[in-house]
Amino acid sequence: QVNVVESGGGSVQPGESLTLSCAASGRILSMNNMGWYRQAPGKEREFVASISWSAGTTNYADSVRGRFTMSRDNAKKTAFLRMDRLKPEDTAVYYCTADIVVRGGSRRTVGGQGTQVTVFS
């Protein structure tokens, strides 16, 4: 059993900041990468950011590059998404996914339930 749990969402004013956390737990042998996605009401889910677990290489959507920063804590199997200068269009449910190798050697992608971020317009 592997779980991914997001936290840190909330409601803020434009220009303010939030930091989301994504913690993976369970029978994990190794981590490959973690990613953040978001889905706004009436829209499709879109990619936000990702990080490779070994090298820490990050990748961002154009809409958030320069405002969002993804990092990780290897020991805690936790990734963070620091979101600065938030805009109303950042309002969405933010989902985390973990690309992992479980005990037994198989590779899996596990997602969380999401955390709501609301930026008042």
Tab-separated table of C-alpha atoms in Angstrom:
chain	number	residue	atom	x	y	z
A	1	GLN	CA	0.000	0.000	0.000
A	2	VAL	CA	1.321	3.404	-1.034
A	3	ASN	CA	-0.261	6.725	-0.157
A	4	VAL	CA	0.276	10.233	-1.462
A	5	VAL	CA	-1.174	13.068	0.595
A	6	GLU	CA	-1.252	16.721	-0.343
A	7	SER	CA	-1.564	19.556	2.155
A	8	GLY	CA	-1.095	23.294	2.449
A	9	GLY	CA	-3.922	24.604	0.314
A	10	GLY	CA	-5.926	27.613	1.340
A	11	SER	CA	-7.487	30.915	0.351
A	12	VAL	CA	-5.302	33.957	-0.268
A	13	GLN	CA	-5.316	37.380	-1.850
A	14	PRO	CA	-3.590	38.059	-5.179
A	15	GLY	CA	0.126	38.519	-4.737
A	16	GLU	CA	0.333	36.358	-1.630
A	17	SER	CA	2.135	33.026	-1.271
A	18	LEU	CA	1.341	29.442	-0.327
A	19	THR	CA	3.458	26.329	0.017
A	20	LEU	CA	1.962	22.941	-0.805
A	21	SER	CA	3.371	19.667	0.474
A	22	CYS	CA	3.113	16.193	-0.984
A	23	ALA	CA	4.122	13.253	1.182
A	24	ALA	CA	4.491	9.696	-0.067
A	25	SER	CA	4.407	6.782	2.327
A	26	GLY	CA	4.136	3.027	2.320
A	27	ARG	CA	6.060	0.191	0.755
A	28	ILE	CA	8.296	2.385	-1.411
A	29	LEU	CA	11.612	1.063	-2.623
A	30	SER	CA	12.671	4.182	-4.485
A	31	MET	CA	11.329	7.439	-5.865
A	32	ASN	CA	11.709	8.479	-9.513
A	33	ASN	CA	9.939	11.796	-9.578
A	34	MET	CA	6.996	13.783	-8.256
A	35	GLY	CA	4.709	16.116	-10.090
A	36	TRP	CA	2.040	18.707	-9.446
A	37	TYR	CA	-1.047	19.129	-11.586
A	38	ARG	CA	-4.066	21.349	-11.164
A	39	GLN	CA	-7.648	21.433	-12.298
A	40	ALA	CA	-9.783	24.547	-12.272
A	41	PRO	CA	-13.595	24.384	-12.423
A	42	GLY	CA	-14.745	23.559	-15.917
A	43	LYS	CA	-11.216	22.998	-17.197
A	44	GLU	CA	-9.032	20.001	-17.885
A	45	ARG	CA	-6.264	18.980	-15.528
A	46	GLU	CA	-2.978	20.614	-16.466
A	47	PHE	CA	0.668	20.095	-15.624
A	48	VAL	CA	2.198	22.543	-13.165
A	49	ALA	CA	5.639	21.302	-12.135
A	50	SER	CA	7.768	18.211	-11.627
A	51	ILE	CA	11.020	17.237	-9.962
A	52	SER	CA	13.341	14.305	-10.546
A	53	TRP	CA	14.118	12.648	-7.273
A	54	SER	CA	17.783	11.821	-7.731
A	55	ALA	CA	19.078	14.979	-9.391
A	56	GLY	CA	16.420	17.421	-8.263
A	57	THR	CA	15.875	18.641	-11.802
A	58	THR	CA	12.718	20.706	-12.049
A	59	ASN	CA	10.338	21.448	-14.879
A	60	TYR	CA	7.559	24.060	-14.891
A	61	ALA	CA	4.576	25.038	-16.958
A	62	ASP	CA	5.043	28.372	-18.707
A	63	SER	CA	2.162	29.834	-16.722
A	64	VAL	CA	3.950	29.343	-13.381
A	65	ARG	CA	7.647	29.535	-14.281
A	66	GLY	CA	9.336	32.232	-12.237
A	67	ARG	CA	6.564	32.272	-9.626
A	68	PHE	CA	6.438	28.655	-8.438
A	69	THR	CA	9.356	26.652	-7.062
A	70	MET	CA	9.355	22.899	-6.519
A	71	SER	CA	11.725	21.208	-4.100
A	72	ARG	CA	11.999	17.910	-2.244
A	73	ASP	CA	13.103	16.329	1.006
A	74	ASN	CA	14.514	12.944	0.051
A	75	ALA	CA	14.524	11.497	3.534
A	76	LYS	CA	10.881	12.385	4.145
A	77	LYS	CA	9.744	11.420	0.626
A	78	THR	CA	8.066	14.796	0.480
A	79	ALA	CA	7.897	17.374	-2.276
A	80	PHE	CA	7.003	21.029	-1.880
A	81	LEU	CA	5.532	23.598	-4.213
A	82	ARG	CA	6.244	27.157	-3.158
A	83	MET	CA	3.772	29.433	-4.956
A	84	ASP	CA	4.582	33.153	-4.980
A	85	ARG	CA	2.754	36.116	-6.530
A	86	LEU	CA	-0.424	34.082	-6.786
A	87	LYS	CA	-3.055	35.144	-9.291
A	88	PRO	CA	-6.791	34.463	-9.447
A	89	GLU	CA	-6.148	32.184	-12.433
A	90	ASP	CA	-4.080	29.932	-10.148
A	91	THR	CA	-7.294	28.946	-8.393
A	92	ALA	CA	-7.695	25.179	-8.740
A	93	VAL	CA	-7.475	21.852	-6.983
A	94	TYR	CA	-3.804	20.905	-6.920
A	95	TYR	CA	-2.935	17.228	-7.239
A	96	CYS	CA	0.347	15.491	-6.598
A	97	THR	CA	1.607	12.343	-8.286
A	98	ALA	CA	4.531	10.163	-7.294
A	99	ASP	CA	6.361	7.926	-9.773
A	100	ILE	CA	7.816	5.218	-7.574
A	101	VAL	CA	9.217	1.713	-7.427
A	102	VAL	CA	7.456	-0.386	-4.834
A	103	ARG	CA	8.853	-3.288	-2.889
A	104	GLY	CA	8.828	-6.157	-5.334
A	105	GLY	CA	10.327	-4.014	-8.059
A	106	SER	CA	7.317	-2.811	-10.015
A	107	ARG	CA	6.980	0.839	-11.039
A	108	ARG	CA	3.805	2.711	-10.216
A	109	THR	CA	2.340	6.194	-10.392
A	110	VAL	CA	0.291	7.096	-7.348
A	111	GLY	CA	-1.847	10.199	-6.964
A	112	GLY	CA	-3.364	12.059	-4.062
A	113	GLN	CA	-6.814	13.466	-3.377
A	114	GLY	CA	-5.856	17.063	-4.037
A	115	THR	CA	-5.791	20.284	-2.083
A	116	GLN	CA	-7.793	23.408	-2.906
A	117	VAL	CA	-6.056	26.686	-3.669
A	118	THR	CA	-8.251	29.755	-4.005
A	119	VAL	CA	-6.922	33.168	-4.986
A	120	PHE	CA	-9.584	35.832	-4.603
A	121	SER	CA	-10.141	38.090	-7.576
